[in-house]
CSV table of C-alpha atoms in Angstrom, one decimal:
chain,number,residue,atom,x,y,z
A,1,UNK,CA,33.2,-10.4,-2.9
A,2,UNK,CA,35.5,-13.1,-3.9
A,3,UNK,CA,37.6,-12.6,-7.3
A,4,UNK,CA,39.0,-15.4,-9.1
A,5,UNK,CA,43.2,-15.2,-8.6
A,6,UNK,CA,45.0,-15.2,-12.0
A,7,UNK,CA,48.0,-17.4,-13.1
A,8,UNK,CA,51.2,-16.0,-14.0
A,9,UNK,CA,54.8,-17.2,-14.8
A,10,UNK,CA,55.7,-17.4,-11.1
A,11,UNK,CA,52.4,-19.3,-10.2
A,12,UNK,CA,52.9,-22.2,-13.0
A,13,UNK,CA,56.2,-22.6,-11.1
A,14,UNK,CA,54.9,-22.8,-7.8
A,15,UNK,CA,52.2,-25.0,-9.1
A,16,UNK,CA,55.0,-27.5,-11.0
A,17,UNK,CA,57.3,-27.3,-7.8
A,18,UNK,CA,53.9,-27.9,-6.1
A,19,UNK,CA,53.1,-31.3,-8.2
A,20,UNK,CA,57.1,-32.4,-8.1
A,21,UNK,CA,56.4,-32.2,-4.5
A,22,UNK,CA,53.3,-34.4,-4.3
A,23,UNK,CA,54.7,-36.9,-6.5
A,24,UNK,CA,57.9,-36.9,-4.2
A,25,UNK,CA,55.9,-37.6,-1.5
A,26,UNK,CA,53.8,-40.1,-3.4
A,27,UNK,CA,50.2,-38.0,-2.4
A,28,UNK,CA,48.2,-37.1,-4.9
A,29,UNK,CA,46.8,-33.2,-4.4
A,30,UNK,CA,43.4,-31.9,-4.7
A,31,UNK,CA,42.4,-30.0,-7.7
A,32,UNK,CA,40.7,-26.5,-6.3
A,33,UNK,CA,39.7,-23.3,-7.7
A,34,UNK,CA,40.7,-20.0,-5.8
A,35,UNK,CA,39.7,-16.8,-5.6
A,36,UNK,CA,40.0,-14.0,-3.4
A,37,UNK,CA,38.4,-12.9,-0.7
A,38,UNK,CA,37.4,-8.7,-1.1
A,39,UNK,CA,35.6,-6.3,1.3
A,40,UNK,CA,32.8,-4.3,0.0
A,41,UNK,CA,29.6,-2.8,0.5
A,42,UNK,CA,26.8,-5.5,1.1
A,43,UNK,CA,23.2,-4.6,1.3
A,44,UNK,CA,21.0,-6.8,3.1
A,45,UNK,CA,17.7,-7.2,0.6
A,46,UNK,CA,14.0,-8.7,1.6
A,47,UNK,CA,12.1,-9.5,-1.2
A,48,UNK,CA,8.4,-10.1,-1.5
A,49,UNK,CA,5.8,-10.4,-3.6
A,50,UNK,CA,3.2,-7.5,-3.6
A,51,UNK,CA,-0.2,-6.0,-5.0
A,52,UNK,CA,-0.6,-2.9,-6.3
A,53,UNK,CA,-3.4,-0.7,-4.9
A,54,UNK,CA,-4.8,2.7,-5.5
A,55,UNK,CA,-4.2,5.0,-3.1
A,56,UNK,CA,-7.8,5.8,-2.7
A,57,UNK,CA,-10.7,4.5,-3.9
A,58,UNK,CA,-14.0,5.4,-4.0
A,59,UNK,CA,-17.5,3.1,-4.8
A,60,UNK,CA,-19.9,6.0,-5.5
A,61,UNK,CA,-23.4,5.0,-5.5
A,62,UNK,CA,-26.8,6.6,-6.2
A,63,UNK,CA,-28.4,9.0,-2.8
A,64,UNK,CA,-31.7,8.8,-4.3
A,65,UNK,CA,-34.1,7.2,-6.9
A,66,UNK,CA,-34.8,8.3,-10.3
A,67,UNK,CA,-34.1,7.3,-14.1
A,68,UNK,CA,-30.7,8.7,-15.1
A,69,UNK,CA,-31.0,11.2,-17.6
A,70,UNK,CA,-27.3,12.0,-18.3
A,71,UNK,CA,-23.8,10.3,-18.1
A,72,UNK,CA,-20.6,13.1,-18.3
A,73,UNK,CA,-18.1,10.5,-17.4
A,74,UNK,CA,-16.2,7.6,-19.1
A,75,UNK,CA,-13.9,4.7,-17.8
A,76,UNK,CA,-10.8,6.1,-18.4
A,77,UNK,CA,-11.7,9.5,-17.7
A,78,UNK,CA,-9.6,11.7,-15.4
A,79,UNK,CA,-11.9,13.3,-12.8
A,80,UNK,CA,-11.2,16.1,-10.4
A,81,UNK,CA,-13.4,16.6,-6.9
A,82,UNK,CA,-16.4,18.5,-7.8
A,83,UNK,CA,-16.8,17.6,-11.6
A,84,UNK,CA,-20.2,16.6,-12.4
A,85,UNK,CA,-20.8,13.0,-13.5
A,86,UNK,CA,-24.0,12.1,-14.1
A,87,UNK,CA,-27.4,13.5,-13.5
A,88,UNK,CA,-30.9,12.0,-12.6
A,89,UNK,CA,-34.2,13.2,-14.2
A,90,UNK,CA,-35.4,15.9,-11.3
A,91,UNK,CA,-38.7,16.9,-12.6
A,92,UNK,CA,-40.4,15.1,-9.5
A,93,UNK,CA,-38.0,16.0,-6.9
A,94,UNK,CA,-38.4,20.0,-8.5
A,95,UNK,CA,-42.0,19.3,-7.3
A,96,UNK,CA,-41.8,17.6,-4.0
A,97,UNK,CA,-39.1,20.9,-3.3
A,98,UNK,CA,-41.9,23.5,-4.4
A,99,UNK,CA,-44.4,21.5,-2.6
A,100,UNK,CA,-42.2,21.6,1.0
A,101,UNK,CA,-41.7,25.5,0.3
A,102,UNK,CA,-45.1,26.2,0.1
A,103,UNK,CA,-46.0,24.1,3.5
A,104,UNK,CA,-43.2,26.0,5.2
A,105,UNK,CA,-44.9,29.1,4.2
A,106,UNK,CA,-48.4,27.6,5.0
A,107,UNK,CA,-46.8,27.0,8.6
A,108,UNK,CA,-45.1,30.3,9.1
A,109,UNK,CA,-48.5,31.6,8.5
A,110,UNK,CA,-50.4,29.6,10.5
A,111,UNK,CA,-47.6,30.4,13.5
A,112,UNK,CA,-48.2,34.1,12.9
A,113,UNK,CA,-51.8,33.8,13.3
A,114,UNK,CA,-51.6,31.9,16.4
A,115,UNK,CA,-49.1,34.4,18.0
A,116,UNK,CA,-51.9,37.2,16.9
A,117,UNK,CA,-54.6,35.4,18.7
A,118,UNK,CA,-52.5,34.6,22.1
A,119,UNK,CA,-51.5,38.1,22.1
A,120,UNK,CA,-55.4,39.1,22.0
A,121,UNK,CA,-56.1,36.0,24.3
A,122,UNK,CA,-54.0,37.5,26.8
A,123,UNK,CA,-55.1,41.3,26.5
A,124,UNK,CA,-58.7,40.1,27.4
A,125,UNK,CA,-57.5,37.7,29.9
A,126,UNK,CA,-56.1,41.0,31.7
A,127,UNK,CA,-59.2,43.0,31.3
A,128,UNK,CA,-61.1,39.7,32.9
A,129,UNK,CA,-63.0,39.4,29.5
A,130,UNK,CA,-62.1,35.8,28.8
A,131,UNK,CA,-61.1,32.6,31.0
A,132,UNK,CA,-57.4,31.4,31.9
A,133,UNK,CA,-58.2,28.6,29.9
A,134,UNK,CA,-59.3,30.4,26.8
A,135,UNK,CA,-55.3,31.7,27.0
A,136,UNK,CA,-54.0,28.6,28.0
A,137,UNK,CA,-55.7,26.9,24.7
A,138,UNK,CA,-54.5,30.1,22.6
A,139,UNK,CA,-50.5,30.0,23.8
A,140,UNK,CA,-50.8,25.7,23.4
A,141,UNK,CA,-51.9,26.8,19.7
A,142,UNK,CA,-48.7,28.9,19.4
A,143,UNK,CA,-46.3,26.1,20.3
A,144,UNK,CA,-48.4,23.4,17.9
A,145,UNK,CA,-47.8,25.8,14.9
A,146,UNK,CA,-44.2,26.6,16.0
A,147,UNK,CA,-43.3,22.9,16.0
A,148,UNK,CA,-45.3,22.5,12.6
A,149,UNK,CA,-43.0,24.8,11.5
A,150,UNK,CA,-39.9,23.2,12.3
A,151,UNK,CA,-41.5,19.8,10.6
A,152,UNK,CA,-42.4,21.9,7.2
A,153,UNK,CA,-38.4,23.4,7.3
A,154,UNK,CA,-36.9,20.0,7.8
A,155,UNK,CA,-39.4,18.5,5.0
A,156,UNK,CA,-38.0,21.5,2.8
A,157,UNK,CA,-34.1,20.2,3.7
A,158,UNK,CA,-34.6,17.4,2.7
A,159,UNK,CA,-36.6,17.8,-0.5
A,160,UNK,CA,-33.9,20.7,-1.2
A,161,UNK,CA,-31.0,17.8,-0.3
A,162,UNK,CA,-32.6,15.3,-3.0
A,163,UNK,CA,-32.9,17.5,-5.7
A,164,UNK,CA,-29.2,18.3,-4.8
A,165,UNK,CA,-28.4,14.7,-4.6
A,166,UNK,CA,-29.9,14.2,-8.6
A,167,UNK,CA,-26.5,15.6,-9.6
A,168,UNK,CA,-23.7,12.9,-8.9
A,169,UNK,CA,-20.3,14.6,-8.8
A,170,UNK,CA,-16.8,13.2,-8.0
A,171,UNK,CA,-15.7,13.2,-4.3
A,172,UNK,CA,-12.1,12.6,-5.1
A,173,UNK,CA,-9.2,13.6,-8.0
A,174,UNK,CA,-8.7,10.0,-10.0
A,175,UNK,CA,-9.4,8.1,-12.8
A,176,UNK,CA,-12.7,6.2,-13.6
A,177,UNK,CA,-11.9,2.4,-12.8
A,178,UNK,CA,-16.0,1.4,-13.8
A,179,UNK,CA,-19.0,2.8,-15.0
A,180,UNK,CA,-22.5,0.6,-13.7
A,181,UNK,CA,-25.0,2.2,-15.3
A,182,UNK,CA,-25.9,3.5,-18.7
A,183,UNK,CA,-28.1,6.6,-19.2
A,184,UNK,CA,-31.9,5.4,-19.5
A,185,UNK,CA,-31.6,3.7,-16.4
A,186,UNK,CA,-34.1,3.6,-13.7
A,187,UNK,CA,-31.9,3.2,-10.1
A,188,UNK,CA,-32.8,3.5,-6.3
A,189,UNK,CA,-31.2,4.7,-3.5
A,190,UNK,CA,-27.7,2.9,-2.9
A,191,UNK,CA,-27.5,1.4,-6.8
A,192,UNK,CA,-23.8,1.7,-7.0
A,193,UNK,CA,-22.5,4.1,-10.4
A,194,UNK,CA,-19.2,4.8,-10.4
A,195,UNK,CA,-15.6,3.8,-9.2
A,196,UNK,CA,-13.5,6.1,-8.9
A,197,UNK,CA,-9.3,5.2,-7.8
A,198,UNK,CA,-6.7,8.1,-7.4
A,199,UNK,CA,-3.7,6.2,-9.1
A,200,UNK,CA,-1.3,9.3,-9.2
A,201,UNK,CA,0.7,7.3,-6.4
A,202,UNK,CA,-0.1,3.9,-5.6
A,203,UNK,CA,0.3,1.4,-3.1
A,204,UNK,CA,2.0,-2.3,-2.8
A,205,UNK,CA,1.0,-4.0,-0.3
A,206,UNK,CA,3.1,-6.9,0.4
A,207,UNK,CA,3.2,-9.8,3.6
A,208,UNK,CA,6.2,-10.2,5.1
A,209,UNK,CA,7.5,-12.9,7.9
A,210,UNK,CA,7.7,-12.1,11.7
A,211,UNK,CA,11.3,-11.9,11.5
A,212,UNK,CA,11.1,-9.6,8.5
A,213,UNK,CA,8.8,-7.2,10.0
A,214,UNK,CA,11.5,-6.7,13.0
A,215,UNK,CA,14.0,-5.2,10.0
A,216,UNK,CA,11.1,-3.6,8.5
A,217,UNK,CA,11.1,0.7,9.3
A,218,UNK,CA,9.0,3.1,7.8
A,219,UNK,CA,11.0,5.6,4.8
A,220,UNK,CA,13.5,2.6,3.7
A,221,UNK,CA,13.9,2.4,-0.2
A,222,UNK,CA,12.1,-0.3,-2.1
A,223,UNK,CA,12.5,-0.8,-5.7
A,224,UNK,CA,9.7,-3.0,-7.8
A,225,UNK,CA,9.0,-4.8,-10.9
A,226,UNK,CA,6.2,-5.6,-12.6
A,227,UNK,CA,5.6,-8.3,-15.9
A,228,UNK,CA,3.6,-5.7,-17.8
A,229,UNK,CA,6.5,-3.3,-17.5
A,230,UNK,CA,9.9,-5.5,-17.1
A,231,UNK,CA,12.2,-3.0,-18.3
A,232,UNK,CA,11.1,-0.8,-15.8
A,233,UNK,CA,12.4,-0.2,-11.7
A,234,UNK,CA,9.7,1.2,-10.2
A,235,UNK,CA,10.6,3.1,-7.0
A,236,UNK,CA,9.0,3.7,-3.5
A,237,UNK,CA,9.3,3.7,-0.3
A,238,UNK,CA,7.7,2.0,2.9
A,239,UNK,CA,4.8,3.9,4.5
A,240,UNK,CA,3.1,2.2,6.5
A,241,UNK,CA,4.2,-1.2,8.7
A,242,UNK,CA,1.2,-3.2,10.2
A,243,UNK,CA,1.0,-4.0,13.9
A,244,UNK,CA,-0.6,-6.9,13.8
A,245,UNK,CA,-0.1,-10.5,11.5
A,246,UNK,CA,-3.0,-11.5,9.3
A,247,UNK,CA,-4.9,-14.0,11.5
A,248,UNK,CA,-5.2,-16.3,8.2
A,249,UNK,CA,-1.6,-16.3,6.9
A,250,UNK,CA,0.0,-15.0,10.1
A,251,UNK,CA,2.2,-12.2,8.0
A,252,UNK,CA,2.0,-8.6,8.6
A,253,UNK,CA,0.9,-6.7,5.4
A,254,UNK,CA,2.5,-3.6,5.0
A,255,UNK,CA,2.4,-0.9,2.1
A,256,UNK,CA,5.3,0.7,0.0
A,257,UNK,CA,4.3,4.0,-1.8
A,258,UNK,CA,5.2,4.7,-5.2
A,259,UNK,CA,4.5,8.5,-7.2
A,260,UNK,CA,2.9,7.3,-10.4
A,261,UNK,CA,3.8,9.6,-12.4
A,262,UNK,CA,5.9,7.5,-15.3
A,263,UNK,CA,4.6,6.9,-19.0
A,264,UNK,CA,4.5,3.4,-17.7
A,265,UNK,CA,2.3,3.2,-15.0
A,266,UNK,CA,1.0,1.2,-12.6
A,267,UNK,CA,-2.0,-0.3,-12.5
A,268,UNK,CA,-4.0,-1.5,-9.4
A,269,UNK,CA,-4.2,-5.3,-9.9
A,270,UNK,CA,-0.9,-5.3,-11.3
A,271,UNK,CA,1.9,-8.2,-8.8
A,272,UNK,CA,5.1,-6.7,-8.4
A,273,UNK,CA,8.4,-8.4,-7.6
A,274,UNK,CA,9.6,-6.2,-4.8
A,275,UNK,CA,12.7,-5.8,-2.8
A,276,UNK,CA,13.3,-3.4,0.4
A,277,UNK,CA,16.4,-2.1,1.2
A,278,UNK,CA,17.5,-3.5,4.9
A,279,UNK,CA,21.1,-2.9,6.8
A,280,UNK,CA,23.9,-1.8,4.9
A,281,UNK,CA,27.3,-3.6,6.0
A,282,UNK,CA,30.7,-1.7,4.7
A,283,UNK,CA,33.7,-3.4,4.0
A,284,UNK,CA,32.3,-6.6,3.9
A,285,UNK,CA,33.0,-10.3,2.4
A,286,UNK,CA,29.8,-12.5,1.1
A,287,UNK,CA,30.4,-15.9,-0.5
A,288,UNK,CA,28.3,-18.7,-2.5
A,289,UNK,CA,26.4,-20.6,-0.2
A,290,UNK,CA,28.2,-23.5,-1.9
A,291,UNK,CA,31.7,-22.3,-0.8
A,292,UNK,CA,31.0,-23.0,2.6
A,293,UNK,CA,30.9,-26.3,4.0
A,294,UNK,CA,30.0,-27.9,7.5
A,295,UNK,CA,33.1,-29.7,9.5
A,296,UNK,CA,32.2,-31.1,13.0
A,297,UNK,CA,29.0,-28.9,12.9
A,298,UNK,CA,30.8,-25.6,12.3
A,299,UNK,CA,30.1,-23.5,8.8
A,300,UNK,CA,33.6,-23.8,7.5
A,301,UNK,CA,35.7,-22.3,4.8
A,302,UNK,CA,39.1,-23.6,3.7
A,303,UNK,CA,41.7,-21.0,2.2
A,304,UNK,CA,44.7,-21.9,0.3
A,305,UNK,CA,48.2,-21.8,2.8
A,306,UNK,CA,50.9,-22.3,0.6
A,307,UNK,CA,50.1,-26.1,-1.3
A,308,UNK,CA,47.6,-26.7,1.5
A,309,UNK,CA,43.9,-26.4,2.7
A,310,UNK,CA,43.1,-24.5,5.7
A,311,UNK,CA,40.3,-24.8,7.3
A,312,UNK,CA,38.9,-21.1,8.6
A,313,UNK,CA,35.5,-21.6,11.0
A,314,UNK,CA,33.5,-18.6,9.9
A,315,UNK,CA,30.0,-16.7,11.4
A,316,UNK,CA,27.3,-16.3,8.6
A,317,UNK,CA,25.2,-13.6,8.3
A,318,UNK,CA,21.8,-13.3,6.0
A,319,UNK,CA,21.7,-15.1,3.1
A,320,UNK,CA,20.3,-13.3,0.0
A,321,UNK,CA,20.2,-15.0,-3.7
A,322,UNK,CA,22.3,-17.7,-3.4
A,323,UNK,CA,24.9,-15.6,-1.8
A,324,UNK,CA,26.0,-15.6,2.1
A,325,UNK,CA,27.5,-12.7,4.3
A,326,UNK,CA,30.8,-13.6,6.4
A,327,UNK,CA,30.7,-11.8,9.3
A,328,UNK,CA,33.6,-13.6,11.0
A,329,UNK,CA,36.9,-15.7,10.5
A,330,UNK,CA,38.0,-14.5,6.9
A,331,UNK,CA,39.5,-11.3,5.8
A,332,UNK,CA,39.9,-9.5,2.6
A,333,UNK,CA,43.1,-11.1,0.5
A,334,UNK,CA,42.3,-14.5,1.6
A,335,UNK,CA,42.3,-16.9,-0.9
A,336,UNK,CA,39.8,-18.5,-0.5
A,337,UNK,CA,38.7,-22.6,-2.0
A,338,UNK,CA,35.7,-22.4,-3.7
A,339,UNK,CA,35.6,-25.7,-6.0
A,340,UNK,CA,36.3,-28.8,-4.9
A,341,UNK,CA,36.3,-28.0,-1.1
A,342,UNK,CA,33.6,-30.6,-0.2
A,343,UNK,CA,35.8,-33.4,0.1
A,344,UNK,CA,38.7,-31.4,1.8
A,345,UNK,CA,40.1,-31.6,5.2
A,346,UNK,CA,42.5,-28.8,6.9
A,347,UNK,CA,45.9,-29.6,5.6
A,348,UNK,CA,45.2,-31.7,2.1
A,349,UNK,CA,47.0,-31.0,-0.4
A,350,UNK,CA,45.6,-28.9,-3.4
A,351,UNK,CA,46.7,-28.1,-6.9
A,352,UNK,CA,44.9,-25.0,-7.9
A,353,UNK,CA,43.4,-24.5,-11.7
């Protein structure tokens, strides 16, 4: 942090005896401003640009054919798992249900009677009334039926499955995002119906560098802004950091979860302005980027030595908004030049303002 230094009596005579000087000399000084150099707590921030994102989302579409002879559910509607949302006309698959039922019981009968006649088959077999194959044909009818059976059960599953299917409900909690079809309709298998997004937390996915991901970790605070709500910080935190760069844009997309539960909500579609909070540094300086200067190839910063310039080679950290983090050559109470200092060399002359 750098705080402008104030002028009192004993500064406009150090600054007069500072000009007598100079014009003694016959040097003209430097006109700089000053300020001083403080230590403070410095967050590291990497900003992005995201997408917001329910945090599920759900296409539902139609299991089986029919005309759709009711609608329950809205866009905009709040849906819970379970809740009924539309139903197909299921006069036809009543029937084709019946219709399996009776088959199975046709079946079970048929199976019955077979077992009946084997058992007889083999009682007269015993008494050496009838021929081995005579019992061989009777115990080949039991297995036929038995497996004609199992067909007429798994015909009634189904049919029973269909009629089940004629009843649409919600598979997750959320909100109505679309409604495709309109009662009246006649759809097939597969016709898509509803969308369905659980927006009571969302997600932000945003695509960050290779050298941000490294400073990337999952839990660290984010804070976001959106255009349709710019009053409002929306906060999150980072859940989930990809392992692998987008083979297109070569960034890693990774997600920041946010509870939605404000009056102002997000909205999926909505592009946030989001920033991630990174490495906290204590008792730290940062600068302009302006203040520092490059001499012989070194960032440099000049502080003010009396009525001189010093020249103070310094180590930059990240730079974030214009702003630059010192992380060597300058301590707190340095003054330090931060107009005029382009032109300077160590040991000019300089006449604060």
């Amino acid at each position: 942090l750098l705080v402008p230094s104030g002028c009192s009596d004993s500064s406009g005579t150090e600054g007069r005896a500072v000009q007598l000087s100079t014009l003694e000399r016959g040097e003209s000084a430097h006109p700089v401003e000053v300020a001083e150099a403080r230590a403070e707590e410095v967050v590291e921030w990497l900003r992005a640009i995201g997408t917001v994102h329910a945090d599920q989302r759900v296409e539902l579409s139609a299991e089986v054919g029919g005309r759709l002879a009711e609608i329950t559910a809205e866009v905009g509607d709040l849906v819970a798992a379970g809740d009924l949302l539309a139903r197909l006309d299921d006069e036809r698959l009543r029937v084709a249900r019946d219709l399996a039922r009776a088959e199975v019981g046709m079946a079970r009968a048929n199976l019955e009677k077979s077992r009946r006649d084997a058992e007889r088959q083999a009682n007269l077999f015993e008494g050496q009334v009838t021929s081995e194959y005579s019992l061989e044909q009777a115990d080949l009818k039991v297995k036929i039926d038995a497996g004609q059976l199992e067909v007429a059960r798994a015909r009634l599953s189904l049919a029973e499955r269909n009629l089940s299917d004629a009843s649409i409900f919600s598979p997750i909690d959320g909100e109505i995002t679309r409604k495709h079809v309109e009662v009246g309709e006649l759809i097939e298998a597969g016709t898509p119906l509803f969308a369905i997004a659980r927006i009571a937390h969302v997600k932000v996915v945003v695509h960050v560098s290779e050298l941000e991901i490294t400073r990337l970790q999952k839990g660290q605070k984010a804070e976001i802004r959106v255009d349709g709500h710019s009053d409002v910080v929306f906060r999150g935190t980072v859940d989930t950091i990809s392992a692998q760069a987008d083979p297109q844009t070569r960034a890693f997309p990774d997600e920041i979860l946010i509870i939605n539960d404000r009056a102002e909500r997000l909205l999926p579609g909505f592009i946030g302005r989001v920033r991630i909070r990174g490495r906290t540094f204590e008792n730290a300086i940062s600068l302009p980027e302006e203040v520092v200067v490059q001499r012989e190839g070194q960032p440099t910063v000049f502080v003010l030595n009396g009525d001189t310039a010093a020249a103070s080679p310094v180590e930059l950290g990240f730079v974030d908004r214009g702003r630059v983090l010192i992380t060597k050559g300058l301590e707190p109470g340095d003054r330090v030049i931060v107009t005029g200092q382009q032109s300077l060399r160590s040991g000019d002359r300089v006449q604060p303002r």
